[in-house]
Coordinates of C-alpha atoms in Angstrom, one line a residue:
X1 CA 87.7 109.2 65.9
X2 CA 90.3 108.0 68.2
X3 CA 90.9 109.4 71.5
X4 CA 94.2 111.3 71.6
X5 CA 96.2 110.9 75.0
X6 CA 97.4 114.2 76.4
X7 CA 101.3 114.6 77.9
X8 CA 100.9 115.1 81.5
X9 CA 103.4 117.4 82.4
X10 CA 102.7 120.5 79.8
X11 CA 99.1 119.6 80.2
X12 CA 98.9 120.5 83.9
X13 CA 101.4 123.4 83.7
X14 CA 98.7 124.7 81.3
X15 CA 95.9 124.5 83.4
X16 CA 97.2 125.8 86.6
X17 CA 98.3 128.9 84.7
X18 CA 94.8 129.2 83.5
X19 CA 93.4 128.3 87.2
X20 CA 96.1 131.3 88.6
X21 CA 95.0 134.1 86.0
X22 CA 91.7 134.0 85.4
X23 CA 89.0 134.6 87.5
X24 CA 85.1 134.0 87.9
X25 CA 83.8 131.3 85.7
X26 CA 86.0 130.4 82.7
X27 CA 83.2 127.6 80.7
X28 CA 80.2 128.7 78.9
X29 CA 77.8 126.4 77.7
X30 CA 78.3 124.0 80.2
X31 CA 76.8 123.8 83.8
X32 CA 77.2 122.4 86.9
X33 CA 75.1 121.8 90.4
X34 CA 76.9 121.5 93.3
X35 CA 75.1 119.6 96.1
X36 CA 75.1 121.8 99.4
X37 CA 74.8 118.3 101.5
X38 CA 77.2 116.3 100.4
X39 CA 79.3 118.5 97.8
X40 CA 79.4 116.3 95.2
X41 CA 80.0 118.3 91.6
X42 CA 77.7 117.1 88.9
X43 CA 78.4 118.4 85.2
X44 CA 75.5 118.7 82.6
X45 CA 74.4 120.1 79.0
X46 CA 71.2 121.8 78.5
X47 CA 68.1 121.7 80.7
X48 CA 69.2 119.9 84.2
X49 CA 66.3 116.9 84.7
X50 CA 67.4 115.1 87.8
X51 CA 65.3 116.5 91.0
X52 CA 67.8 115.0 93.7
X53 CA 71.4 114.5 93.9
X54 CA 72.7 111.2 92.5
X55 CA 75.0 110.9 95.2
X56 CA 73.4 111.6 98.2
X57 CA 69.3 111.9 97.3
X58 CA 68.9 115.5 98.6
X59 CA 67.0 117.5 96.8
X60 CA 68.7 119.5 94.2
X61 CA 68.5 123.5 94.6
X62 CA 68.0 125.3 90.7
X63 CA 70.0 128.0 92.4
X64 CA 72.4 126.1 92.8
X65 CA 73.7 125.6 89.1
X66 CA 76.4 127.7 87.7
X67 CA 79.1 128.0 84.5
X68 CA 81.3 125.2 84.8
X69 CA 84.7 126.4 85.9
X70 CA 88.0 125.9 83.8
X71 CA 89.1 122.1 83.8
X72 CA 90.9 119.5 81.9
X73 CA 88.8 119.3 79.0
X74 CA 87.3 115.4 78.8
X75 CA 89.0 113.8 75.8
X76 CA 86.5 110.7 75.4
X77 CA 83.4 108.8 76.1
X78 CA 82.4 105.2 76.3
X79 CA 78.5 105.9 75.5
X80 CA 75.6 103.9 77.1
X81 CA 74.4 100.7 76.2
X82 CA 72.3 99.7 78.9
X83 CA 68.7 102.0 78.7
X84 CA 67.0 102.7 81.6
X85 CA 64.4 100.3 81.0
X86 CA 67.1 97.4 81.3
X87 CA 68.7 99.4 84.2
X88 CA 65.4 99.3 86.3
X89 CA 64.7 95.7 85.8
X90 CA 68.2 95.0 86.9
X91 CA 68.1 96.9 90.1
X92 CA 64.7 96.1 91.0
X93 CA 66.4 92.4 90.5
X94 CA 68.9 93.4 92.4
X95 CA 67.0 94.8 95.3
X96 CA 64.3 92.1 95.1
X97 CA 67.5 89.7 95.5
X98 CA 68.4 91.1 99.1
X99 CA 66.3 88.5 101.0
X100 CA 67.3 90.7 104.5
X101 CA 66.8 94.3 103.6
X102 CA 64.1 96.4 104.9
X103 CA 60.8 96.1 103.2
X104 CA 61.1 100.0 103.1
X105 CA 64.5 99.9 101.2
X106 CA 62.7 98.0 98.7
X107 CA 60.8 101.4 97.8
X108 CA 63.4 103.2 96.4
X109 CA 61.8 104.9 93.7
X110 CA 60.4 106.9 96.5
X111 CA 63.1 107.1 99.1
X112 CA 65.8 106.9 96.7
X113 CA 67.1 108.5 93.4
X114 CA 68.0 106.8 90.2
X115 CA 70.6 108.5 87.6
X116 CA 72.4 107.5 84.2
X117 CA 75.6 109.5 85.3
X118 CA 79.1 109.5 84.0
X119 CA 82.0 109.1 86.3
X120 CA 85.3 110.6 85.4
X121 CA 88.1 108.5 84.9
X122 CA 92.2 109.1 83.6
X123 CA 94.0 106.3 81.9
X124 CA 97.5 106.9 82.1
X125 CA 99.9 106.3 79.2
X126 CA 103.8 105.3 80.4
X127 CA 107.0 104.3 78.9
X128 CA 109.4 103.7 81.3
X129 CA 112.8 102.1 81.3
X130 CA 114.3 101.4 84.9
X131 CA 117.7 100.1 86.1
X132 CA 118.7 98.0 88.8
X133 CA 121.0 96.4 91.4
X134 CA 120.8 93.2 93.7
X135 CA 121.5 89.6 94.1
X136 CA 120.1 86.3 92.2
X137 CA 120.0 82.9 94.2
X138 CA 119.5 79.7 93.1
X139 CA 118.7 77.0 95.6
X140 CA 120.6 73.5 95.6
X141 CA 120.4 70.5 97.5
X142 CA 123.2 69.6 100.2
X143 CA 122.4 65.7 102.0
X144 CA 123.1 66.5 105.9
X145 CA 122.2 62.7 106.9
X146 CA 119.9 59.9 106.6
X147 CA 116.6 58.9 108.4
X148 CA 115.7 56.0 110.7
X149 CA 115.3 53.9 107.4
X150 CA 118.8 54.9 106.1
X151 CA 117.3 57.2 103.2
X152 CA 119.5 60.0 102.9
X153 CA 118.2 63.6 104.2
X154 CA 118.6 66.8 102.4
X155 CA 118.4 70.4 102.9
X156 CA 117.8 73.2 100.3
X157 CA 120.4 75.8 100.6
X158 CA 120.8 79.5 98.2
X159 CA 123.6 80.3 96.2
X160 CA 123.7 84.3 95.8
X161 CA 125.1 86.3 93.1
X162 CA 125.4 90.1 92.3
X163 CA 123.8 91.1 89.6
X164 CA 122.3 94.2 87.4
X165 CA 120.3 94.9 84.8
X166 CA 118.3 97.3 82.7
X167 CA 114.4 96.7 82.0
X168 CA 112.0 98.2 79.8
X169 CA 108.1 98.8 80.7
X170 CA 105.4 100.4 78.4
X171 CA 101.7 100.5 79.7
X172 CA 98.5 102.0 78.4
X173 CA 95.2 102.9 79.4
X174 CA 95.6 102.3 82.9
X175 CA 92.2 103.5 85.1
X176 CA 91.7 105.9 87.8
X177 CA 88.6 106.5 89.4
X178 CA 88.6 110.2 89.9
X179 CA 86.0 110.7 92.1
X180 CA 85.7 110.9 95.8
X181 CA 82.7 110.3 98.0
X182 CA 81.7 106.8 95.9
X183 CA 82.4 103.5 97.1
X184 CA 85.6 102.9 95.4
X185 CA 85.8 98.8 95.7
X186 CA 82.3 98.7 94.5
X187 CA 82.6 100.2 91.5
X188 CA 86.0 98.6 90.8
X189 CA 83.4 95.4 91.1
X190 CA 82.3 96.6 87.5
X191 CA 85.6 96.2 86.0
X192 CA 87.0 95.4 83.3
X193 CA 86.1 98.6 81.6
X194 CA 86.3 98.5 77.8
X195 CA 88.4 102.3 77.9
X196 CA 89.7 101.1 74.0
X197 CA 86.1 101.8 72.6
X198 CA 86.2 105.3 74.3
X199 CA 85.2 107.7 71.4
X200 CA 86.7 111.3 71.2
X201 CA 84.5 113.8 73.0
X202 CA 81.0 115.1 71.6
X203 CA 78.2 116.5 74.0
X204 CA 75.6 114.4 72.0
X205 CA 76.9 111.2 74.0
X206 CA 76.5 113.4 77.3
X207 CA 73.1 114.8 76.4
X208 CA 70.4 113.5 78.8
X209 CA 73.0 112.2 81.6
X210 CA 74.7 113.6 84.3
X211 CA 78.5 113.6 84.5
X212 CA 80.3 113.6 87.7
X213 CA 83.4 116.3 87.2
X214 CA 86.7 115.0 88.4
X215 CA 87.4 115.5 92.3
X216 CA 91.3 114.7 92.0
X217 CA 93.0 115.8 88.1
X218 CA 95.5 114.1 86.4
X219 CA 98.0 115.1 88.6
X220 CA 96.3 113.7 91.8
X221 CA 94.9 110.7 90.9
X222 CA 98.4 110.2 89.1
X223 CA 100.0 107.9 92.4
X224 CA 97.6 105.8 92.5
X225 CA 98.7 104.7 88.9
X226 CA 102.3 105.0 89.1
X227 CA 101.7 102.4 92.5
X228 CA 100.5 99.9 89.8
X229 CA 103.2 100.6 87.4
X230 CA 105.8 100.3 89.6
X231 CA 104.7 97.3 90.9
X232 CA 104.8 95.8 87.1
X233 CA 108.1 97.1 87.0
X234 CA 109.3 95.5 90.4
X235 CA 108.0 92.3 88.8
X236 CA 109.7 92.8 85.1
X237 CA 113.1 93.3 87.3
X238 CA 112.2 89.9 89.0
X239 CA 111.5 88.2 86.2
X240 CA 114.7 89.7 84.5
X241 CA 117.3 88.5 87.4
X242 CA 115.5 84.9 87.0
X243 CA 116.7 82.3 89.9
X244 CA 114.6 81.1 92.6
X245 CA 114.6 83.6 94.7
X246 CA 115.7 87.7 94.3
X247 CA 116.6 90.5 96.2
X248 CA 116.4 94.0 94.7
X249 CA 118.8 96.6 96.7
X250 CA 118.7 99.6 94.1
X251 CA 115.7 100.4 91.3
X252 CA 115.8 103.7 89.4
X253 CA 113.0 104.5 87.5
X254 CA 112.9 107.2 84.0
X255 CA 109.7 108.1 82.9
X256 CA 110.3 108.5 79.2
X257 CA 106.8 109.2 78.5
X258 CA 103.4 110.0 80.5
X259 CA 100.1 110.9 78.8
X260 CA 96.7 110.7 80.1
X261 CA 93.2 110.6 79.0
X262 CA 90.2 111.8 80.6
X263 CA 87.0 109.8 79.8
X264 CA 83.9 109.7 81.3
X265 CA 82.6 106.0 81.8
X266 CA 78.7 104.8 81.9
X267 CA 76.7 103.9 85.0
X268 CA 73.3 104.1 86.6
X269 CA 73.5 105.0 89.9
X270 CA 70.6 104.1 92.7
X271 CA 71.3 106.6 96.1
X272 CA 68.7 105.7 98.6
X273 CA 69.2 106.9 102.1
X274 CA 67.7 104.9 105.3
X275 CA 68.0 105.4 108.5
X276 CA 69.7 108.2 107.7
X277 CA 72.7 106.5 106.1
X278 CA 73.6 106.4 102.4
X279 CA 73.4 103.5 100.5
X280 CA 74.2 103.0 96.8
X281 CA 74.1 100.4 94.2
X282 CA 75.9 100.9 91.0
X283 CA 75.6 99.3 87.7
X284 CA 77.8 99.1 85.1
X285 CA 76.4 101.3 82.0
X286 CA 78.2 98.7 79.3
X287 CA 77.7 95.4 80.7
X288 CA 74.5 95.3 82.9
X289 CA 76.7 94.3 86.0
X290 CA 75.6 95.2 89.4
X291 CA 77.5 96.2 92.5
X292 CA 76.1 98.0 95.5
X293 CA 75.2 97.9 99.3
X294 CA 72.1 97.3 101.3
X295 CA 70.9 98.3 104.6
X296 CA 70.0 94.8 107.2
X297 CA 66.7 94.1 109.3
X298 CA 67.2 93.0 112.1
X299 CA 63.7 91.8 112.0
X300 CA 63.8 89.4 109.7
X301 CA 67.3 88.3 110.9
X302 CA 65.8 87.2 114.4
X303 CA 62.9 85.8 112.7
X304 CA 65.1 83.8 110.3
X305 CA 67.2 82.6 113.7
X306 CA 64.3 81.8 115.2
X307 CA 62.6 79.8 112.4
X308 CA 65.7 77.4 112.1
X309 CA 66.1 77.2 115.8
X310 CA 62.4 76.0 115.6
X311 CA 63.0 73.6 112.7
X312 CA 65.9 72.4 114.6
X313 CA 63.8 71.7 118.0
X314 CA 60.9 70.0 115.7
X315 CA 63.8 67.4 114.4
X316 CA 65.0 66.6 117.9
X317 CA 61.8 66.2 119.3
X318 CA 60.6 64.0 116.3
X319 CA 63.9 62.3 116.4
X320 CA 63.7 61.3 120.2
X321 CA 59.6 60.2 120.0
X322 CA 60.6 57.3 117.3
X323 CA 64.1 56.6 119.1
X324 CA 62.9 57.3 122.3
X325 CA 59.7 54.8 122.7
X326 CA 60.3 51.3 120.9
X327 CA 58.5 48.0 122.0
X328 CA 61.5 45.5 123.6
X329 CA 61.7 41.7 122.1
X330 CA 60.4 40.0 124.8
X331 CA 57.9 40.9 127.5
X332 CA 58.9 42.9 130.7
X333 CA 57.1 41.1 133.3
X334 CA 58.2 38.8 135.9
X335 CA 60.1 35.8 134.1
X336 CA 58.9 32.2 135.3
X337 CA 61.2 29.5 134.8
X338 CA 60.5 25.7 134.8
X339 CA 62.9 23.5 136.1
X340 CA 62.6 19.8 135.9
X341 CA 63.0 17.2 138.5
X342 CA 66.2 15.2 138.6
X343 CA 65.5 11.8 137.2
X344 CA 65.8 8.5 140.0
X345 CA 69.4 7.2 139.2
X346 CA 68.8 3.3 138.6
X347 CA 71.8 0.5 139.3
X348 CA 71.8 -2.6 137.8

């Protein structure tokens, strides 16, 4: 079944009437554990498995878990494909990859915790149709001279003209990340995110994972969208005016349409704290790709300095005993020369 995008406006103005007139919990059948460390909000169906929080490895408190309060209701899911089998052998990849990281970082599945989770997304729907006013130019060539050589020198000059126009935008599916408290431009690493095979809703695709409820609704995370969109609309106007060069003095913008989904999207998440700092690698749920931050020894960086200093020394010295010592041509001892006699002159 196809995921049905939701208008923004009535949608919100829904919810917040909900949010302002009904009290205590407002969702039964769902649950939710709120870390007391680092506050994350993690969403979950039936029996709650995980022992630590995904986000930040404290231990999770039982009585910590409550109904679910009211929120947009998710509208889709892009389900799993990478098992936790697969997921381990690519993070312990992964880990086993980072040459300079402590040897203690490399026991997470002690230190750390490891979680299938869902992170909450909206993909925003828009059709927009924008007018504006400002100038064209078109450069041309004007010769000002000639060179030393008599070749003739020119200079590029810009011809402006008004102009003004009307433009037409529609986008779809355009992703948020709607969670705080996650490293934002690793898990944009995992992009592109195939949001077209999201399927509509069913708690059998959440069963067995945690999902990570929104921090920022549609309504927040809505600017960081509309940035994107009219930026593509900045461009369509450029492209529009045409010329070399444009300047845009006026753009109005009407927002026809705007609809949103909320989906949840697939990753496994590895939290391992060290030294008393979070660290987190991320893999995409979908596509196996990994994404994620490691703590450095500075151990092993001195003792990597040090070896190539030494390997460097060892050349030199090498270098300078075969270059340094040769055996010369011809002896070095006192040189003895022979001269002979002159010869008598005879005169006939």
């Amino acid at each position: 079944m196809a995921v049905q995008a939701r208008e923004l406006g009535p949608a919100m103005a829904a919810l917040r009437e909900l949010q302002a007139h009904a009290a205590g919990p407002q969702v039964t059948g769902e649950w939710e554990v709120k870390c007391q460390n680092c506050g994350g909000t993690t969403g979950f169906n039936g029996s709650l498995t995980a022992t630590r929080c995904p986000y930040c490895a404290t231990p999770i408190q039982r009585d910590d878990v409550h109904n679910a309060p009211a929120r947009l209701p998710v509208d889709g899911v892009v389900p799993f494909l990478v098992g936790e089998k697969q997921a381990r052998e690519l993070v312990e990849k992964w880990v086993s990859g980072r040459w300079f990281a402590p040897s203690n970082f490399r026991k997470y599945r002690r230190i750390g915790a490891f979680s299938s989770l869902y992170t909450a997304y909206f993909t925003y729907d828009a059709d927009t149709q924008s007018w504006y006013q400002g100038e064209r130019g078109d450069d041309y060539q004007v010769r000002v001279g000639t060179d030393s050589d008599g070749d003739p020198i020119y200079e590029t000059r810009t011809r402006w003209y008004p102009v003004a126009g009307e433009v037409a935008n529609e986008f779809a599916d355009l992703p948020v990340l709607a969670n705080d408290n996650m490293n934002r431009d690793r898990i944009r690493a995992l992009e592109p995110w195939p949001v077209e095979q999201a399927r509509a809703y069913s708690p059998e695709f959440v069963a067995g994972h945690l999902c990570r409820t929104y921090d920022n609704d549609a309504e927040q995370s809505l600017p960081e969208a509309q940035q994107r969109m009219e930026s593509a609309i900045e461009s369509t106007v450029r492209g529009d005016i045409g010329g070399d060069h444009q300047r845009i003095h006026q753009l109005n913008t009407n927002w026809n349409w705007l609809a949103y989904k909320h989906l949840l999207l697939p990753i496994w998440l590895l939290t391992v704290v060290y030294m008393d700092k979070t660290y987190q690698v991320y893999i995409n749920g979908l596509t196996g790709q990994v994404s994620g931050d490691r703590p450095w020894s500075k151990v092993k960086i001195i003792a990597a300095i040090l070896a190539v200093l030494a390997i460097i020394l060892t050349v030199i010295l090498v270098y300078s005993k075969v270059h340094g010592h040769h055996t010369p041509a011809h002896p070095t001892g006192p040189s003895h020369s022979t001269v002979a006699p002159p010869r008598p002159t005879t005169h006939r």
